[in-house]
PDB file of C-alpha atoms in Angstrom:
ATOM      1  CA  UNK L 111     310.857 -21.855  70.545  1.00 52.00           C
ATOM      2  CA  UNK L 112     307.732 -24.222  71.163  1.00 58.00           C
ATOM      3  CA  UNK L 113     307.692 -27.685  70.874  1.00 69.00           C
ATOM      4  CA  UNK L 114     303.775 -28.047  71.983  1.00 71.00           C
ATOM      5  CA  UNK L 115     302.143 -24.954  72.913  1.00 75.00           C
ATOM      6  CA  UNK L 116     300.647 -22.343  70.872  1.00 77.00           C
ATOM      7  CA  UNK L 117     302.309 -19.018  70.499  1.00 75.00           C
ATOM      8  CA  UNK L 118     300.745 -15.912  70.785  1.00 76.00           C
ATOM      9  CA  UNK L 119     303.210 -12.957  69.246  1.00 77.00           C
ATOM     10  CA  UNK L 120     302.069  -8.978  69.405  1.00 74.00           C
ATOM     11  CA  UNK L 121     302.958  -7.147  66.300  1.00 78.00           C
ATOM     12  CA  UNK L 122     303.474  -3.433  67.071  1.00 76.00           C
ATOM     13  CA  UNK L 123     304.143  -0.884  64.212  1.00 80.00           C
ATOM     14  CA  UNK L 124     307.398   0.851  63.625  1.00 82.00           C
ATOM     15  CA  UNK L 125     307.557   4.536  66.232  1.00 79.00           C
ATOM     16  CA  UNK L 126     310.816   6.688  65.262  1.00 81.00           C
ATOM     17  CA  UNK L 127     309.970   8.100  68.555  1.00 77.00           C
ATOM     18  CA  UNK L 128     311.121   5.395  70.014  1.00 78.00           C
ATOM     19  CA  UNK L 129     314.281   4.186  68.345  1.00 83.00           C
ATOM     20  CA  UNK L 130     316.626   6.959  69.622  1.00 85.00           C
ATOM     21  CA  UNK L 131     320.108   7.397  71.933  1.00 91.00           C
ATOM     22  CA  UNK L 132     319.231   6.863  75.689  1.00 91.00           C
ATOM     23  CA  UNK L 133     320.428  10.189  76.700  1.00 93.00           C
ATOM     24  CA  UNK L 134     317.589  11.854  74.240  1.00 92.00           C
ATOM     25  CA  UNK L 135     314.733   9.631  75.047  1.00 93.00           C
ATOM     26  CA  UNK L 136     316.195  10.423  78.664  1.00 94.00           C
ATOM     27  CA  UNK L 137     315.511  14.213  78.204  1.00 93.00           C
ATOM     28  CA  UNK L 138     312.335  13.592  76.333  1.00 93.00           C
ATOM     29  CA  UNK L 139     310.875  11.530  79.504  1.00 95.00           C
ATOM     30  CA  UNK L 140     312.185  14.203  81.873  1.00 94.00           C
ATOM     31  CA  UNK L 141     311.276  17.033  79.470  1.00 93.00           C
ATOM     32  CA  UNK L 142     307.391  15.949  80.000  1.00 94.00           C
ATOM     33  CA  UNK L 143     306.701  14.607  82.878  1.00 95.00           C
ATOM     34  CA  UNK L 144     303.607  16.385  83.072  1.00 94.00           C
ATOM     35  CA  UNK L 145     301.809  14.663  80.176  1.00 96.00           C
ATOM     36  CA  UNK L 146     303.466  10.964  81.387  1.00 97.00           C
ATOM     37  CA  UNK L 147     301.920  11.080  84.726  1.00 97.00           C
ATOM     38  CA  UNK L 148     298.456  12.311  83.524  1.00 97.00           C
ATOM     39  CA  UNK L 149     298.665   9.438  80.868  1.00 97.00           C
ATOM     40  CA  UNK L 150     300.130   6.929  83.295  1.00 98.00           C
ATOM     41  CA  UNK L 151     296.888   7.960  85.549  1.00 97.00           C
ATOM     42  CA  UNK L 152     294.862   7.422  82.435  1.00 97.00           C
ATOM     43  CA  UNK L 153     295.695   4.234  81.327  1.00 97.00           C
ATOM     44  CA  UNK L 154     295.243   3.059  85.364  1.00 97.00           C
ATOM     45  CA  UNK L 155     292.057   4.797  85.651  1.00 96.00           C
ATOM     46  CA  UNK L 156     290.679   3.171  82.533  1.00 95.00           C
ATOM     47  CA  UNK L 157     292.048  -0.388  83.959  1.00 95.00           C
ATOM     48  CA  UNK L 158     290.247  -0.581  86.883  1.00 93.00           C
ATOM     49  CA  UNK L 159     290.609  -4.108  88.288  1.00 91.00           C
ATOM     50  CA  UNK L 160     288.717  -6.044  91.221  1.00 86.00           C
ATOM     51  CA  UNK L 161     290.351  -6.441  94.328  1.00 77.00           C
ATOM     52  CA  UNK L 162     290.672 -10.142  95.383  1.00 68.00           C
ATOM     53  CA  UNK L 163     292.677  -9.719  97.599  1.00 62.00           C
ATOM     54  CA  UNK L 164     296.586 -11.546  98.231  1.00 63.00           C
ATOM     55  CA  UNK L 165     300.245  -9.537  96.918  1.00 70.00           C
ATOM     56  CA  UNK L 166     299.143  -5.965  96.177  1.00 80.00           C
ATOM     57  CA  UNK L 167     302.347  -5.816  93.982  1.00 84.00           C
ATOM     58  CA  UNK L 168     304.596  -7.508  91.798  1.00 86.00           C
ATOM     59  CA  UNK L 169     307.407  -6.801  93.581  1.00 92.00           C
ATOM     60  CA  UNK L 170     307.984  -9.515  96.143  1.00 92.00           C
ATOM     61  CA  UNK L 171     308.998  -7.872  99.737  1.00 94.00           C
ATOM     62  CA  UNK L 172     312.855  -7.338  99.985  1.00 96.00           C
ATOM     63  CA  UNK L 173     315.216 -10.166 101.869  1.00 96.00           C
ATOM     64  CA  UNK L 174     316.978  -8.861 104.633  1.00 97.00           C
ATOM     65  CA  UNK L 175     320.407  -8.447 103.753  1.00 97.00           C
ATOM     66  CA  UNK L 176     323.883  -8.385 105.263  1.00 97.00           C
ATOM     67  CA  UNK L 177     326.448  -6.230 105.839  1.00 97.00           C
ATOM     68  CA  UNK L 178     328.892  -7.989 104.339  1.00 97.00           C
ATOM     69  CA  UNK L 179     325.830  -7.860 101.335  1.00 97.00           C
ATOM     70  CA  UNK L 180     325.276  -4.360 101.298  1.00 97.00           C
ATOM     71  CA  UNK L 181     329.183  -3.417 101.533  1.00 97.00           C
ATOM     72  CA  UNK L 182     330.252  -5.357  97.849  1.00 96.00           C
ATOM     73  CA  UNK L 183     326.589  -4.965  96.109  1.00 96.00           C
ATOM     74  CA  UNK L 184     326.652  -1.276  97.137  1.00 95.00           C
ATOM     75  CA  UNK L 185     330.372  -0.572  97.731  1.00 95.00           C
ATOM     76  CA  UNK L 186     330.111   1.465 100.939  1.00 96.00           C
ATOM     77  CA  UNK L 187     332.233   1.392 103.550  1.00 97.00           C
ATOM     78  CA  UNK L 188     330.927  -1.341 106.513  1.00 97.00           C
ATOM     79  CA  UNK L 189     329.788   1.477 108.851  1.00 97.00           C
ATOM     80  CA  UNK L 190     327.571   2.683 106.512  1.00 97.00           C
ATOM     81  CA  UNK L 191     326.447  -0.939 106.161  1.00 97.00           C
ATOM     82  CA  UNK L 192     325.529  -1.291 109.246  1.00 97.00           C
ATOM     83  CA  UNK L 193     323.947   1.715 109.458  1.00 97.00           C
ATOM     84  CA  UNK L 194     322.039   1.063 106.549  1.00 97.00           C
ATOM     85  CA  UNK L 195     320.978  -2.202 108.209  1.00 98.00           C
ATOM     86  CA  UNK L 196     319.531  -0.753 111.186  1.00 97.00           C
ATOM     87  CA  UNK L 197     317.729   1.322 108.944  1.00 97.00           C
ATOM     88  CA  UNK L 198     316.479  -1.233 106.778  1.00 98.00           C
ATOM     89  CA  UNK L 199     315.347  -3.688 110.235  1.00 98.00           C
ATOM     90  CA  UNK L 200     313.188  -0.365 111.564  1.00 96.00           C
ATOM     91  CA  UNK L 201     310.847  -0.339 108.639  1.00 96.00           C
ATOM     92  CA  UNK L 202     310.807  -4.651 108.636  1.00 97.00           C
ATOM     93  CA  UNK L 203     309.896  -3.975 112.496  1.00 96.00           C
ATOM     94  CA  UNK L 204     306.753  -1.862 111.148  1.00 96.00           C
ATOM     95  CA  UNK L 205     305.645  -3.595 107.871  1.00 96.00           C
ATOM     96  CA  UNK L 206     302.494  -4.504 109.340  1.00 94.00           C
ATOM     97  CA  UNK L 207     301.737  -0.913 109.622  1.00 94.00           C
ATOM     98  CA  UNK L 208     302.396  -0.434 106.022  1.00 94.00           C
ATOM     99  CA  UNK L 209     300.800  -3.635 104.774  1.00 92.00           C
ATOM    100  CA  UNK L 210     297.297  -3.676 105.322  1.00 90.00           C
ATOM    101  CA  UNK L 211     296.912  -0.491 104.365  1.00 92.00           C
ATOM    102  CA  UNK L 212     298.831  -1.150 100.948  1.00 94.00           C
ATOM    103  CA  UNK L 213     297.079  -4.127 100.408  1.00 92.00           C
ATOM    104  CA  UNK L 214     293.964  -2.513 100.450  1.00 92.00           C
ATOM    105  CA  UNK L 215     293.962   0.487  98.405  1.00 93.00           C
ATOM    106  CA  UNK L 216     291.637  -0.174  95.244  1.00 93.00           C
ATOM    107  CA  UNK L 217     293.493  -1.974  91.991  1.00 94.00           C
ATOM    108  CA  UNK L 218     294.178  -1.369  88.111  1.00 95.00           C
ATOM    109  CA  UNK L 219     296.505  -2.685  85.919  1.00 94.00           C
ATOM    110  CA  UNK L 220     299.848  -1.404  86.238  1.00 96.00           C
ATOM    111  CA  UNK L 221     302.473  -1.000  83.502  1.00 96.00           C
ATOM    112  CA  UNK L 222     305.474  -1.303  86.389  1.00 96.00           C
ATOM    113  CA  UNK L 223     308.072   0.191  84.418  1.00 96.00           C
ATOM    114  CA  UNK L 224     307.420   3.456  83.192  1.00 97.00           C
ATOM    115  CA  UNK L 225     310.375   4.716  82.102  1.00 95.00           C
ATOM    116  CA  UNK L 226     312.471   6.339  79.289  1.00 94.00           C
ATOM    117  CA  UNK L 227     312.066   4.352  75.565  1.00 89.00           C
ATOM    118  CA  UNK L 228     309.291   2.886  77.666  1.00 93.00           C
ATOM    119  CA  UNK L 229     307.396   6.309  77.528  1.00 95.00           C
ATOM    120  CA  UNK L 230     307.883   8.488  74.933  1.00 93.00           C
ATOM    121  CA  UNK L 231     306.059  12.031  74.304  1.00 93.00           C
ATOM    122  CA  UNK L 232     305.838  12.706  70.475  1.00 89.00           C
ATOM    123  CA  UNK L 233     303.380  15.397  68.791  1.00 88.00           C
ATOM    124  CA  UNK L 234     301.201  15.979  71.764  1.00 90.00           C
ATOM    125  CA  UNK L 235     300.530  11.999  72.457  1.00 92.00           C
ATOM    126  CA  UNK L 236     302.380   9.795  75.213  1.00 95.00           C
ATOM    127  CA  UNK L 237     303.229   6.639  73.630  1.00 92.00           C
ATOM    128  CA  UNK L 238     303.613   3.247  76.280  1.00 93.00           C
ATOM    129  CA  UNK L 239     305.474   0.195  75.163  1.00 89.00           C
ATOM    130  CA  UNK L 240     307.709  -2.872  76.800  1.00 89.00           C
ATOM    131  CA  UNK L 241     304.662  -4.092  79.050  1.00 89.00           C
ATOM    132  CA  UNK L 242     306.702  -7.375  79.997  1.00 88.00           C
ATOM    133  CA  UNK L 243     306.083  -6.820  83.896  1.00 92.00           C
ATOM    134  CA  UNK L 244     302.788  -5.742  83.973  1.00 93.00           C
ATOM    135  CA  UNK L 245     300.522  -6.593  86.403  1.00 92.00           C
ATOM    136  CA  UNK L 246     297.809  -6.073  88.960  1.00 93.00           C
ATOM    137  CA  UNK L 247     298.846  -3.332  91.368  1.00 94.00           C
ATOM    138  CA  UNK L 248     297.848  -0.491  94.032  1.00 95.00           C
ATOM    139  CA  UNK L 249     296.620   2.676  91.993  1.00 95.00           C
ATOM    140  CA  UNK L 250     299.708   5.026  92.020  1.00 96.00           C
ATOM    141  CA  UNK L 251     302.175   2.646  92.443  1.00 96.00           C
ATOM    142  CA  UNK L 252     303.571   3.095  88.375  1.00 98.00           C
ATOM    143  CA  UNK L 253     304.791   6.937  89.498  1.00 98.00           C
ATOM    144  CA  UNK L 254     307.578   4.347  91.601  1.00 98.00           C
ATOM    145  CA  UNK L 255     309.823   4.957  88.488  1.00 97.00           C
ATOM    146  CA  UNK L 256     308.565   8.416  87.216  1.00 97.00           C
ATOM    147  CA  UNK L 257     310.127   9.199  90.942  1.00 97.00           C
ATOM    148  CA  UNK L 258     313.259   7.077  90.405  1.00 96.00           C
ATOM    149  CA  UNK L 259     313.816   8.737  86.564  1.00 95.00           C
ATOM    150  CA  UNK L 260     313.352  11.993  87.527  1.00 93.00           C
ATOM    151  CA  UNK L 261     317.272  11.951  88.980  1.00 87.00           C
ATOM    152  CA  UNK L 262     318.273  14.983  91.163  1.00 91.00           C
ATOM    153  CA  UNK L 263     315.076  16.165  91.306  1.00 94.00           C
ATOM    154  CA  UNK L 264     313.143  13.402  93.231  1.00 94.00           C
ATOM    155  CA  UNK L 265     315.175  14.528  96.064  1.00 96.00           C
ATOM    156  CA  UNK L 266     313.315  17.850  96.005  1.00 94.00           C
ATOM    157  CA  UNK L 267     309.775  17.255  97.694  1.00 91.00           C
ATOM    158  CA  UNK L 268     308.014  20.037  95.484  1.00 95.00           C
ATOM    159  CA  UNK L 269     308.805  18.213  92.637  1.00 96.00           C
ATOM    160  CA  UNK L 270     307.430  14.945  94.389  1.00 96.00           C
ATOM    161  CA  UNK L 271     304.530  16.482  95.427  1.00 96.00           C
ATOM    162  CA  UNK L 272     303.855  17.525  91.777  1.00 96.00           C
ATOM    163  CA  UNK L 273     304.130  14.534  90.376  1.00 97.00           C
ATOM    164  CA  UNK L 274     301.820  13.131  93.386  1.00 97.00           C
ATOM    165  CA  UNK L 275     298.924  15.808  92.789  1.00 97.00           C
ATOM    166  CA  UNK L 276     299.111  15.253  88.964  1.00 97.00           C
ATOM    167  CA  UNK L 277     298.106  11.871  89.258  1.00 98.00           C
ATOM    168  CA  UNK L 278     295.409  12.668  91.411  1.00 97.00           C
ATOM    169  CA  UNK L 279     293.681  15.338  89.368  1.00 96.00           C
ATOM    170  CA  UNK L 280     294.145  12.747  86.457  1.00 97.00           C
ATOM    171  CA  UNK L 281     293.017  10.095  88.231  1.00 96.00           C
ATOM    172  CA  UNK L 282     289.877  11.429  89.767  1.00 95.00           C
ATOM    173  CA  UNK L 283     287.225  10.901  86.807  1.00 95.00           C
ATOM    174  CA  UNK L 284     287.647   7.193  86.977  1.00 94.00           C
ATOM    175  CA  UNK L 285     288.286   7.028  91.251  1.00 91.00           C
ATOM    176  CA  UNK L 286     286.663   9.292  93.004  1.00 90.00           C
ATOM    177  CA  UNK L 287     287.454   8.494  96.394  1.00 89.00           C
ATOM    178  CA  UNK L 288     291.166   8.366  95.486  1.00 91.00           C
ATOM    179  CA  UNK L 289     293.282  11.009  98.170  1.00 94.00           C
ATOM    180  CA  UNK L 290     296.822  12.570  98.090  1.00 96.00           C
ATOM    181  CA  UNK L 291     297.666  10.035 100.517  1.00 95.00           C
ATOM    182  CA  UNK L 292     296.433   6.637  99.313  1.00 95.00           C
ATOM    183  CA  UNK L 293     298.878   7.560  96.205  1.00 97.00           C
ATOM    184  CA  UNK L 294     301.533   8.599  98.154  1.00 97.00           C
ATOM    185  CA  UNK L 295     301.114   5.262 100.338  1.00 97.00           C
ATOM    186  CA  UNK L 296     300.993   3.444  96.882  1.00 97.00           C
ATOM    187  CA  UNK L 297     304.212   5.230  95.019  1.00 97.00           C
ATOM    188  CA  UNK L 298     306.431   4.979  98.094  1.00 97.00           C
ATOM    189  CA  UNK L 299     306.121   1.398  99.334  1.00 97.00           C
ATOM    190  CA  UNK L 300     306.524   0.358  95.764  1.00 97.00           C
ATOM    191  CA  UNK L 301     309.606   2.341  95.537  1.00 98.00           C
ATOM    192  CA  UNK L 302     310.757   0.456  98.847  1.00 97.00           C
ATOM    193  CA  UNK L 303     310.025  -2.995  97.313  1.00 97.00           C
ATOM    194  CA  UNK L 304     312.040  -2.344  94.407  1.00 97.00           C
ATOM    195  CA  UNK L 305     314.672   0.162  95.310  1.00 97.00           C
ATOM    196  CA  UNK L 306     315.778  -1.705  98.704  1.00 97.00           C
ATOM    197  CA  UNK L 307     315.588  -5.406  97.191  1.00 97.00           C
ATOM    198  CA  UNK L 308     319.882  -5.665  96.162  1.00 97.00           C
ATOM    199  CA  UNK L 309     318.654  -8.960  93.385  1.00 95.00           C
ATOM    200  CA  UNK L 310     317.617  -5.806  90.992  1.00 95.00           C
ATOM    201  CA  UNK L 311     320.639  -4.172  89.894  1.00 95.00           C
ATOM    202  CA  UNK L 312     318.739  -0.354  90.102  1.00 94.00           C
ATOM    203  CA  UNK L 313     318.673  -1.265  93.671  1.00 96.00           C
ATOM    204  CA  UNK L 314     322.670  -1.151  94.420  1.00 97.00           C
ATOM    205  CA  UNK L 315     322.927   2.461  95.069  1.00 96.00           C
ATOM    206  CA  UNK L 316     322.746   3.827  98.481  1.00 97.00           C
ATOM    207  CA  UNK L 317     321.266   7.338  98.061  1.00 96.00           C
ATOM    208  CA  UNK L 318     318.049   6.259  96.679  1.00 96.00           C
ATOM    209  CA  UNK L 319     318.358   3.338  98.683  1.00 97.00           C
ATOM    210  CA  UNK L 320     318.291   5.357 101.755  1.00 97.00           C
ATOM    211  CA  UNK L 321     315.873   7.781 100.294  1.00 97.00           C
ATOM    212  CA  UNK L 322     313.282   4.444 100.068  1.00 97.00           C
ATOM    213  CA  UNK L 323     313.899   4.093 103.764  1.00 98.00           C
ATOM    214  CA  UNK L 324     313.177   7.597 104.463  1.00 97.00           C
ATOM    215  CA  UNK L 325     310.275   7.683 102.823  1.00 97.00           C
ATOM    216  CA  UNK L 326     308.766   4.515 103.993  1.00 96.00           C
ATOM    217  CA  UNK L 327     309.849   5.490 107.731  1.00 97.00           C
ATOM    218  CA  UNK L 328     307.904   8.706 107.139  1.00 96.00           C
ATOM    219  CA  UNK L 329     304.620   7.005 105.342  1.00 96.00           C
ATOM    220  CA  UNK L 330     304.930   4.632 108.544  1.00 96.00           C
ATOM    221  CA  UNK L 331     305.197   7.295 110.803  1.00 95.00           C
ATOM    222  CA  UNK L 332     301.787   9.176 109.586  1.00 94.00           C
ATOM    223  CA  UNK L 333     299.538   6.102 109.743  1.00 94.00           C
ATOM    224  CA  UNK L 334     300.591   5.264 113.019  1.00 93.00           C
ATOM    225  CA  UNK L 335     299.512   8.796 114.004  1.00 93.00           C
ATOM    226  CA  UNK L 336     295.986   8.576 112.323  1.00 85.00           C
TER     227      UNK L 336
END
């Protein structure tokens, strides 16, 4: 509804692909990861953006939260809360260290929710739709929920690293300079924006939750080193 201005509506033709039960477009997503990545890489490759610097990513940086926060949205037990807040005021402690360095990898357009029945793999071609939060972002940062969707398996670091070098190799015709590292800076602070922020309901469990903590401590740890 519009009382004054104009309206701009999208028209997209009919994909069976996409119209199916959750659990199969979940095994058709997880069933071809492969071919999502390299198109993911693709589609950022061939939206290169400048960089202008400000917010490298839509996802606004994560409000500290309570223990008596963490306990009901993620119904643990208020030792692990706490533990999970000491955790979570280490990596505040260090953002700096992670900042800059996010802020400055080069840009594209980012789809920000790649995802099953938002990615669908159908006679050879990888099929994109729902683009309601996309935005300007860090190259790499859409594998954030190609990590998250994979289930088990993202807690395998093979499988991580697949998905990391996949990109890369896809990637490289449109950025060059790209490394192994600037994407894995890119997919894992993105992951801790929007796995660690409790206001998004995907964030209210505490294995991957802890797992974006890991990961960032880890990330954090290697550029202080360089």
């Amino acid at each position: 509804s519009a009382q004054r201005d104009p309206v701009s509506v999208m028209y997209f033709r009919y994909l069976p692909a996409l119209d199916r039960e959750t659990s199969e477009l979940r095994r058709n997503f997880r069933s071809n990861l492969p071919a999502i990545v390299a198109s993911v890489a693709e589609f950022n490759g061939r939206n290169q953006l400048p960089h202008h610097g400000g917010d490298a990513s839509r996802y606004p940086f994560p409000p500290r939260p309570s223990v008596s926060e963490l306990q009901l949205r993620m119904n643990v037990s208020v030792e692990r809360a706490d533990d999970l807040l000491r955790r979570v005021d280490r990596v505040r402690g260090d953002w700096s260290v992670i900042s800059d360095a996010y802020s400055s990898l080069p840009r594209c357009l980012c789809h920000n929710d790649i995802s099953p029945g938002n990615a669908v793999h159908m006679d050879g071609i990888v099929t994109f739709g729902d683009f309601g939060l996309a935005s300007p972002g860090p190259i790499g940062s859409d594998l954030h929920t190609i990590i998250r969707w994979s289930a088990g398996k993202m807690y395998e670091p093979g499988h991580v690293e697949n998905l990391l070098t996949s990109y890369v190799e896809a990637i490289r015709p449109y950025y060059r300079a790209v490394s192994l590292s600037d994407v894995s800076l890119a997919a894992w602070t993105t992951f801790y924006l929007r796995y660690t922020n409790l206001k998004y309901s995907s964030a209210r469990y505490e294995r991957p939750f802890r797992f974006a903590l890991e990961q960032l401590s880890v990330i954090i740890g290697r550029l202080k080193a360089a």
